[in-house]
PDB file of C-alpha atoms in Angstrom:
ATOM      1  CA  UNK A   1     -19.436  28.040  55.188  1.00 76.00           C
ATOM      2  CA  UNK A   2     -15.514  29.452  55.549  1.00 86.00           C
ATOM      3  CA  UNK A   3     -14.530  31.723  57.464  1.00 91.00           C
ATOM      4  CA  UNK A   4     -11.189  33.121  56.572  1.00 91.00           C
ATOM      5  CA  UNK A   5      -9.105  35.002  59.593  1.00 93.00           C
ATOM      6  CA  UNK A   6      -7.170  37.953  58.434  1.00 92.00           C
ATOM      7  CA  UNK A   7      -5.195  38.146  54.815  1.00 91.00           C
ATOM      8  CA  UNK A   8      -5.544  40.281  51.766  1.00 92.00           C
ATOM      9  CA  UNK A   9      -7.225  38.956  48.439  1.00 90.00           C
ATOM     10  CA  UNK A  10      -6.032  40.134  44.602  1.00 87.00           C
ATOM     11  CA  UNK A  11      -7.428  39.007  41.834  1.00 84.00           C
ATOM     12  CA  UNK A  12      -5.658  38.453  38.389  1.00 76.00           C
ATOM     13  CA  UNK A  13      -5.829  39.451  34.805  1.00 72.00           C
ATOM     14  CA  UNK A  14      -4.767  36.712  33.084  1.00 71.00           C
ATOM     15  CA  UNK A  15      -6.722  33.352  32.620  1.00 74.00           C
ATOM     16  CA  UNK A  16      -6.551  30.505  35.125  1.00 72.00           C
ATOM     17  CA  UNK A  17      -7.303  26.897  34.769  1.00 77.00           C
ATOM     18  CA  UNK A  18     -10.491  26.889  37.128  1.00 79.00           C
ATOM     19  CA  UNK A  19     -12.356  29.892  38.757  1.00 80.00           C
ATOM     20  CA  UNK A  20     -10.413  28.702  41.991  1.00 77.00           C
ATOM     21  CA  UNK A  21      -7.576  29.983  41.001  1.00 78.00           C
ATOM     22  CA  UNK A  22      -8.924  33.936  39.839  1.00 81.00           C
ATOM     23  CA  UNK A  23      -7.819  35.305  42.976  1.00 82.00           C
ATOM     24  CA  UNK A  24      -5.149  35.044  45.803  1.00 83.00           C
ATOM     25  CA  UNK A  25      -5.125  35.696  49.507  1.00 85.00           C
ATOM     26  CA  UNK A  26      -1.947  35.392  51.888  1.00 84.00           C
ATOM     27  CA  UNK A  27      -1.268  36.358  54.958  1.00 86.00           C
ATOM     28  CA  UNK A  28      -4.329  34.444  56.255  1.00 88.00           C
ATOM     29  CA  UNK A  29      -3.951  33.842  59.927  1.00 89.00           C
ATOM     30  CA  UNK A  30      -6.509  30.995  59.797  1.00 88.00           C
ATOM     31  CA  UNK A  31      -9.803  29.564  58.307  1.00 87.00           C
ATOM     32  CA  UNK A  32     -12.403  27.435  60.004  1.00 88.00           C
ATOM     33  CA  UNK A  33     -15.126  25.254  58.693  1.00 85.00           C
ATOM     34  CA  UNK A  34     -18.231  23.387  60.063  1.00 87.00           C
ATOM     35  CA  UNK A  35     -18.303  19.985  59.012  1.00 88.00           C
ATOM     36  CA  UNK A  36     -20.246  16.856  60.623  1.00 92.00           C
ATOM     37  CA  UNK A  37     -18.105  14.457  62.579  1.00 92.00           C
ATOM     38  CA  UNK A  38     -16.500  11.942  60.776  1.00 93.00           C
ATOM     39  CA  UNK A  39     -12.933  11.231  58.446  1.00 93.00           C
ATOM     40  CA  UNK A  40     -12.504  13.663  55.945  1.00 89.00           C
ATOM     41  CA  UNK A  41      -9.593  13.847  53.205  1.00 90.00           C
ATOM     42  CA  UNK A  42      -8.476  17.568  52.771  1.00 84.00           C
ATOM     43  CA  UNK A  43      -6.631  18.684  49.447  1.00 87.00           C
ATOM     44  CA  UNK A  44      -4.794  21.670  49.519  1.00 83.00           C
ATOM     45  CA  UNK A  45      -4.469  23.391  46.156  1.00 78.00           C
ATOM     46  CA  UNK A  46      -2.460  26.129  45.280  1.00 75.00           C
ATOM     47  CA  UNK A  47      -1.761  29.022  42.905  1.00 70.00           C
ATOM     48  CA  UNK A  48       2.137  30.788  42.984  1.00 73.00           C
ATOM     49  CA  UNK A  49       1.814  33.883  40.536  1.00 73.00           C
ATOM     50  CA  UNK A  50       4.151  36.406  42.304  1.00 76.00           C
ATOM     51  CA  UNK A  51       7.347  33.715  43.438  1.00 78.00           C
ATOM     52  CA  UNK A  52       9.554  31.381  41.034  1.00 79.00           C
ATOM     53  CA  UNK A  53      12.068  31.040  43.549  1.00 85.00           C
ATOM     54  CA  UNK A  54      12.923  28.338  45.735  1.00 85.00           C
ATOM     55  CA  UNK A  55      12.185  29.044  49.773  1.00 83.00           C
ATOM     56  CA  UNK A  56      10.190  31.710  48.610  1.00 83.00           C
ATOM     57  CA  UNK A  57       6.566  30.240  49.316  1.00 79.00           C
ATOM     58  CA  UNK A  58       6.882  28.915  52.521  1.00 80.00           C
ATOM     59  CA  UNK A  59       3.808  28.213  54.586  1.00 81.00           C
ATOM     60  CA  UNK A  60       2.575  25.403  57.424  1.00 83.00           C
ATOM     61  CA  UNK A  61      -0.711  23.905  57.863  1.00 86.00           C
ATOM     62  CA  UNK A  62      -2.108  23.045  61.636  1.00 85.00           C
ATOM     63  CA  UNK A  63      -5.725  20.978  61.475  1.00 83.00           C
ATOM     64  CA  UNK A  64      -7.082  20.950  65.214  1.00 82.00           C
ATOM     65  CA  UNK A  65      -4.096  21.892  66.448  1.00 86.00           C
ATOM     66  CA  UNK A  66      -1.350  19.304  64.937  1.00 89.00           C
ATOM     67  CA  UNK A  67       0.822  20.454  62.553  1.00 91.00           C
ATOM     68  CA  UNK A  68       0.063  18.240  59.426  1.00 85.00           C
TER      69      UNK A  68
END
């Protein structure tokens, strides 16, 4: 399971190219998962419907506390 610290979540009315993509949270403070030990690959895929500017999305990810 995920378990998503803080944020607000919108969905949209317009059609996305995978049910991933239907909604949109930000301002998330953090999100943790339980996974087994081991090497794990993480994607990060994302969804800009509100900024076509540059600078304007700017975000940083930390995974057990390094900056990645």
């Amino acid at each position: 399971a995920i378990v998503v610290h803080g944020g607000n979540v919108a969905g949209f009315g317009f059609p996305a190219p995978s049910p991933i993509y239907h909604t949109v949270r930000w301002d998330v403070e953090g999100c943790e998962l339980t996974v087994p030990n081991g090497t794990y690959r993480v994607t990060l895929q994302f969804v800009e419907p509100a900024y076509d500017a540059p600078g304007k999305r700017v975000f940083g990810v930390v995974v057990q506390g390094r900056t990645v």
